C-alpha positions as a printed Julia matrix, in Angstrom:
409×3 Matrix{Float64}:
 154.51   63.52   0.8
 152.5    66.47  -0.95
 149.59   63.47  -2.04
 149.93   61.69   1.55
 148.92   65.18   2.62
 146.47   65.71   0.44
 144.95   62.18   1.02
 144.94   62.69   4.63
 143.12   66.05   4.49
 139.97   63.98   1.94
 138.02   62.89   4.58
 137.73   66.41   6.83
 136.34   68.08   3.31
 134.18   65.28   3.35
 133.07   65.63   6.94
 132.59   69.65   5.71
 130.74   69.12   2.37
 127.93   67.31   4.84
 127.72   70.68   7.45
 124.57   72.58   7.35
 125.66   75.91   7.26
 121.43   76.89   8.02
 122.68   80.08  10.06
 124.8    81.61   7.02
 122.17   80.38   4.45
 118.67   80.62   6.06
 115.26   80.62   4.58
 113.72   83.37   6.29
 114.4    86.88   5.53
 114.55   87.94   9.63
 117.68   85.03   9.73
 119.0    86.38   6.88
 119.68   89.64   8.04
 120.56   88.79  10.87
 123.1    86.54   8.74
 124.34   89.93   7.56
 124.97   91.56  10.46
 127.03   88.83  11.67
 128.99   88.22   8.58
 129.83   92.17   8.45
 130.59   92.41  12.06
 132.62   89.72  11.21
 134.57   91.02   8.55
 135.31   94.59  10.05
 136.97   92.45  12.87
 139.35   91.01  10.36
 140.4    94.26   9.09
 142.26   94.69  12.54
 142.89   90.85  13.2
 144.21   89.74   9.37
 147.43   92.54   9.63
 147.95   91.7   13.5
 148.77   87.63  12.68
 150.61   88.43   9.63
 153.03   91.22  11.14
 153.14   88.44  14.02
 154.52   86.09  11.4
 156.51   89.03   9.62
 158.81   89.88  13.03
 159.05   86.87  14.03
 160.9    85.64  10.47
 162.53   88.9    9.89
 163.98   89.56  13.58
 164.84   85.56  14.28
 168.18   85.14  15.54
 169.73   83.9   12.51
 168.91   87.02  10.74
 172.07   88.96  11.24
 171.33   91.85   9.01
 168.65   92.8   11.23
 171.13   93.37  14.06
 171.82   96.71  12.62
 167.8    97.47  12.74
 168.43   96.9   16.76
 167.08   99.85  18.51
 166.87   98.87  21.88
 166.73  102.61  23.6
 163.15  103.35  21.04
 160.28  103.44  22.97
 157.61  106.12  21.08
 156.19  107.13  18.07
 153.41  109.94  17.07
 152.56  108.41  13.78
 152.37  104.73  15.09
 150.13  105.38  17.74
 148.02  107.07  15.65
 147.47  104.24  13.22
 147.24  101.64  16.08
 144.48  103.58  17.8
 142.53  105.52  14.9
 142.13  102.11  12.7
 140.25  100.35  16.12
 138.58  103.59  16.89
 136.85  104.04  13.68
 136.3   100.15  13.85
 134.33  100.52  16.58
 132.13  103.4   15.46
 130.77  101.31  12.99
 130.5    98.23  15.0
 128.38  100.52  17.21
 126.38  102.03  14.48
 125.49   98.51  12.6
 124.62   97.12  16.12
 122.58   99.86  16.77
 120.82  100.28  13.63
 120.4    96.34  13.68
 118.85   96.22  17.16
 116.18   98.18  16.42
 115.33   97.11  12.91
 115.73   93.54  13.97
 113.69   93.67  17.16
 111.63   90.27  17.46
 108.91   92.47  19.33
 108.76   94.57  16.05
 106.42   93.85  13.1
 108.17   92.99  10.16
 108.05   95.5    7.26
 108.99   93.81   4.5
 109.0    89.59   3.15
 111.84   89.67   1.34
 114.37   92.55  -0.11
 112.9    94.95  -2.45
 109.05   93.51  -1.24
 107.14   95.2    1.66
 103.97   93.58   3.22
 101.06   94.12   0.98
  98.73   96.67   2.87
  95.92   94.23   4.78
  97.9    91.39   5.2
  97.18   89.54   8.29
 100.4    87.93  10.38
  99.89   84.33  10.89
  99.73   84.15  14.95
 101.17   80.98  17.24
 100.77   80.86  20.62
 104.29   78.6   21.85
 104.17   76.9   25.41
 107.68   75.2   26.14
 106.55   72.22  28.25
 108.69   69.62  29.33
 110.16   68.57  27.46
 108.21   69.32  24.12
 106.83   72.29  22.08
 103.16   73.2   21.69
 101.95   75.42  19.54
  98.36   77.17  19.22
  97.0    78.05  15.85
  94.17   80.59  17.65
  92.72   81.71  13.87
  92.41   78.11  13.07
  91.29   76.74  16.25
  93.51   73.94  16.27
  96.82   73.31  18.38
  99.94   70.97  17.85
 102.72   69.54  19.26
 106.16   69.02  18.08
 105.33   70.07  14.74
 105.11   73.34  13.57
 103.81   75.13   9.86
 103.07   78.51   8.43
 102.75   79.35   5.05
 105.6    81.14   2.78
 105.98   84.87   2.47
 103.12   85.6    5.5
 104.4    87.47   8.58
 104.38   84.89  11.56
 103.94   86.59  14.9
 104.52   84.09  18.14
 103.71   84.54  21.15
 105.89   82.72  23.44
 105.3    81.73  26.85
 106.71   78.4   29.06
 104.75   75.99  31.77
 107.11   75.77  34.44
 111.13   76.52  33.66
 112.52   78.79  31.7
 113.13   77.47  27.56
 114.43   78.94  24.78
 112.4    78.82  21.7
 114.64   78.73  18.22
 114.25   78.25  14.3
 117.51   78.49  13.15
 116.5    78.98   9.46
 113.37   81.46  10.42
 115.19   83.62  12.95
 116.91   84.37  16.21
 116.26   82.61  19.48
 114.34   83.63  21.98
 113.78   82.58  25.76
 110.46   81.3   27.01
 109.69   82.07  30.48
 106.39   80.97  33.03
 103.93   83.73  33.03
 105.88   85.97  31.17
 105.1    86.63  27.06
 107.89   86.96  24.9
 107.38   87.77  20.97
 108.95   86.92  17.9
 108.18   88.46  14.07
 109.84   86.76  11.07
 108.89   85.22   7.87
 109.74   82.08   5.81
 110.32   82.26   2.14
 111.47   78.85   0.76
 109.44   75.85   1.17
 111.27   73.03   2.88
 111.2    71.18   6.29
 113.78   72.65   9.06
 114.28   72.14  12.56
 113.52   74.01  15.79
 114.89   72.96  19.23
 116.12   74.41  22.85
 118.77   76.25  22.75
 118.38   76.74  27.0
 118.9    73.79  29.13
 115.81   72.51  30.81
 116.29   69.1   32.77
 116.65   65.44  31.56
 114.95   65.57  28.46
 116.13   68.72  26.86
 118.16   66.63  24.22
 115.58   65.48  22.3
 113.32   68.71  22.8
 113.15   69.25  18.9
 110.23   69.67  16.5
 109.44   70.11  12.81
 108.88   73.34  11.37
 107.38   72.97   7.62
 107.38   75.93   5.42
 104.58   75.31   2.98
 102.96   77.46   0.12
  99.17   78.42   0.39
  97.41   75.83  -0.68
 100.17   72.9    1.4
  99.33   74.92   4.35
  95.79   74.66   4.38
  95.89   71.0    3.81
  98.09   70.87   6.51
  95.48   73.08   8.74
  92.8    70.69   7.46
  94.6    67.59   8.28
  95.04   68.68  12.19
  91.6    69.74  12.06
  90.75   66.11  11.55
  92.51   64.82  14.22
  89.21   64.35  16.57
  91.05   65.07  19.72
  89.97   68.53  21.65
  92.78   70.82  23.75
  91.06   71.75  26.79
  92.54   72.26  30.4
  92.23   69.07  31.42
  94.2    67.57  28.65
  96.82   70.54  28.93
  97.13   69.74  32.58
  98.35   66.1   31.85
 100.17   66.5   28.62
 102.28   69.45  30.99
 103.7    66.27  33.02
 107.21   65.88  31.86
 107.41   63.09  29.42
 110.63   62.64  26.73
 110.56   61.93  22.72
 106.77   62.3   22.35
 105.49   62.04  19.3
 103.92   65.06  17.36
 100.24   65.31  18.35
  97.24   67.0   17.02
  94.22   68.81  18.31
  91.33   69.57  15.79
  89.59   72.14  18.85
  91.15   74.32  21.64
  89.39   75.89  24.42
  89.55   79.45  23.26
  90.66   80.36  26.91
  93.41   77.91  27.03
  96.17   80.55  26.13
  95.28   83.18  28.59
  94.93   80.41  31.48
  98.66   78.97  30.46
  99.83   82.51  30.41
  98.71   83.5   33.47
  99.45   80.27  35.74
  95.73   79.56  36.28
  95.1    76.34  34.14
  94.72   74.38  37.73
  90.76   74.64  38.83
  90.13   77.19  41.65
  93.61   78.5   40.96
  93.08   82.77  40.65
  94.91   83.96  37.38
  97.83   86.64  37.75
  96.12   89.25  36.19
  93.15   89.17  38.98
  95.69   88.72  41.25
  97.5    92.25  40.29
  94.43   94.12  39.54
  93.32   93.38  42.94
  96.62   94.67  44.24
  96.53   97.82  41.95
  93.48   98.3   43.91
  94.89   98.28  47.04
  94.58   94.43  48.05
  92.35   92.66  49.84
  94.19   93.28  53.16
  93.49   90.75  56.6
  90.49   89.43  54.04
  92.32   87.2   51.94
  94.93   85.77  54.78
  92.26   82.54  54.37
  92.08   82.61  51.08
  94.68   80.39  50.28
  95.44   77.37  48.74
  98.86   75.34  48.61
 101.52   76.17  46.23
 103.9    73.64  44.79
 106.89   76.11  43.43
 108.92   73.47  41.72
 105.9    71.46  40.64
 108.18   69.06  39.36
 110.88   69.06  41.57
 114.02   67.1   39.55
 111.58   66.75  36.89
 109.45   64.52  37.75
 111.6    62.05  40.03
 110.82   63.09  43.58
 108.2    65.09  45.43
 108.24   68.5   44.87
 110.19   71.63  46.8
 108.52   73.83  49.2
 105.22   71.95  49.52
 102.45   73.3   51.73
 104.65   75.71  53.56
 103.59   78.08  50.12
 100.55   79.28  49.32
  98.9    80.95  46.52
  95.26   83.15  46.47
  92.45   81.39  45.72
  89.52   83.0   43.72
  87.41   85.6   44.7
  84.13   84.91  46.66
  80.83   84.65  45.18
  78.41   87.58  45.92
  76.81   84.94  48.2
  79.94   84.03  50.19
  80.13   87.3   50.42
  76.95   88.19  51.96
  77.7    85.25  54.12
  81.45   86.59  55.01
  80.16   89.73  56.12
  77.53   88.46  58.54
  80.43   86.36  59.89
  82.33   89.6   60.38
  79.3    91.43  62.55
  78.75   88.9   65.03
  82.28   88.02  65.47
  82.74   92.08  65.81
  80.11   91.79  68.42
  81.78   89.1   70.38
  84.96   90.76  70.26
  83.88   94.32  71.65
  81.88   92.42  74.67
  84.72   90.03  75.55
  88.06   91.26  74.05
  90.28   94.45  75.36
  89.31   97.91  73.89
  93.13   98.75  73.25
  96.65   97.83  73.25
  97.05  100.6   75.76
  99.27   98.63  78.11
 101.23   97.1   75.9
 105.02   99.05  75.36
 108.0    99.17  73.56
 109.88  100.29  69.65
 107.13  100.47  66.87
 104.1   100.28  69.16
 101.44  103.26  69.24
  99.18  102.68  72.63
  95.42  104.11  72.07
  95.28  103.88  68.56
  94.58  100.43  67.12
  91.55   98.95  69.29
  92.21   94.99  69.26
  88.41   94.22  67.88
  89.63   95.79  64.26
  91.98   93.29  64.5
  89.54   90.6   64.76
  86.77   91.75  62.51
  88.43   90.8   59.38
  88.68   87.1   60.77
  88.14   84.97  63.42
  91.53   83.41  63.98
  94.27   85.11  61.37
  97.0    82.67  62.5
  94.56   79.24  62.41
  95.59   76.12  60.68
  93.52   73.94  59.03
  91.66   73.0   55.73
  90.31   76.26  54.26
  86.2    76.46  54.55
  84.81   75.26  50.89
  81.5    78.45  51.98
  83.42   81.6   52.77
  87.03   82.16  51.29
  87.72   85.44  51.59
  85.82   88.97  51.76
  85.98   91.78  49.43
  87.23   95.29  51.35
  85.27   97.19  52.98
């Protein structure tokens, strides 16, 4: 029976010599530590769980009912005692303390928004060393990465030279992603016009994989790339090798490779548009589409007010509603800002806005004066600085291609 058993158990050690154990054993020196931290957590736990499960087989043997010299043990009247209650609760106390103090210690040495200080243990960052920087966009459902030093961008394949600090910069097109080297470091979620970072390092040379670790839609299975940790020279063969690729990134490519499209093949892009990143980052890649950062200046500013009720055009909020099976959510009823006006459209709005403040103060009422009731103040808002601002606020209708909107006044 003993070699049945051990016959029976050769094919799970088998099935365990082939695991990857990449989370334990990583390449980069971020994952390692991170490694650490778990394994130590890990084992403090034990120091409480280990003697709970064998005292749990200890009573149960000793106290079984066939045991009768532990009848005489019986106590059934004890209920208290000063010295066990001080073991049970110091030993998870103190536990805890230094669960607390690793996890605090780790949280803010291990911070993916903070540079890395050192490659490896017992070696710092040489003084001058410049971080390798990659721009991430999770699309659907693939990975693209921009190599802004090297002018060149990829997709589903990823590379960075050994023992260089790697800073990414991680953004996503449309849902949220979550961007993840298991051998390089902790994941890290990818949101739409939102930046995320991420510091770490690789130190062997080898090929390992990156994937999703947030679900995403249909094709999230197969959202995996290639990362390839090369030395020096393998890395700028690599660099050189993209940069022969012919093909150019620029928005118009972006805007169709963003269409959701499953198992593509890696890609490369010898040229980017050096304003690519800032357009993907701040939702604006569409033409005539006004980037987020305009659009909060302008409200940190105080807004454009009645001005910019026309300057609209319509937003699609699930732009690929079910991923690209059906039309998408929300439609027209959404609407986004539009650029600002040219200093001609401007000139041109504010001509508009005299003569329609001249028709409005010979033919419209000079107050609200007769009009009563909760949250309305008769003789103060005259009903022609209503009007000034625009013609018809509450018109439908395509949106004039001469005058868009109006700066304040």
């Amino acid at each position: 029976m003993r070699r049945l058993r051990l016959l029976l158990l050769a094919p799970l050690v088998a099935l365990l010599s082939a695991c990857n154990l990449v989370v334990l054993n990583p390449a980069g020196d971020v994952a390692a530590q991170q490694g650490d931290l778990l394994m130590i957590s890990t084992l403090l736990m034990l120091i409480i769980i280990v003697p709970v499960m064998a005292l749990i087989v200890f009573f149960a043997w000793k106290y079984r009912a066939s045991n009768k010299e532990a009848e005489a043990e019986y106590q059934p009247d004890w209920d208290h005692s000063t010295s066990l209650e001080l073991v049970i609760w110091a030993a998870p106390l103190m536990i805890i303390i230094c669960l607390g103090a690793l996890t605090w210690a780790g949280t803010h040495l291990l911070d993916p928004y903070r540079p890395i200080d050192r490659i490896k243990p017992g070696q710092a960052v040489a003084e001058g060393v410049e971080p390798l920087q990659v721009n991430v966009v999770a699309l659907d459902w693939k990975w693209m990465f921009i190599y802004p030093q090297y002018g060149i961008a990829t997709v589903n394949e990823l590379a960075a030279p050994i023992d260089r600090p790697i800073r990414f910069h991680i953004t996503s097109s449309s849902v949220m992603n979550s961007f993840y080297i298991p051998a390089l470091a902790g994941q890290i979620y990818a949101m739409p016009g939102m930046e995320t970072k991420l510091h770490a390092v690789i130190n062997r040379p080898g090929e390992y994989e990156g994937f999703s670790a947030n679900y995403s839609g249909d094709g999230f299975s197969n959202m995996r790339f290639a990362f390839h940790g090369l030395d020096q020279a393998g890395f700028d063969q690599w660099v050189s090798g993209v940069r022969q690729g012919g093909r150019a990134l620029g928005r118009d490519e972006y805007l169709e490779l963003e269409k959701p499209s499953e198992k593509v093949p890696v890609m490369h892009f010898g040229a980017v548009d050096v304003a690519l990143w800032d357009a993907i980052l701040n939702m604006c890649v569409e033409p005539g589409k006004m980037c987020m950062a305009e659009m909060m200046e302008i409200d940190d500013k105080g807004g454009l007010s009645m001005a910019s009720i026309r300057n609209t055009m319509p937003l699609v909020y699930d732009k690929y509603a079910g991923r690209g099976k059906s039309q998408a959510y929300f439609g027209s009823n959404e609407s986004y800002v539009m650029t600002i006006c040219t200093p001609l459209q401007a000139e041109a709005a504010a001509a508009e806005r005299v003569r329609q403040a001249e028709l409005d103060t010979a033919v419209g009422p000079a107050s609200l004066e007769r009009l009563t009731g909760q949250g309305l103040s008769p003789k103060r808002t005259p009903m022609a600085s209503l009007t000034t601002l625009l013609p018809n606020p509450f018109a439908t209708g395509p949106v004039s291609t001469d005058v868009r909107s109006a700066p304040n006044a």
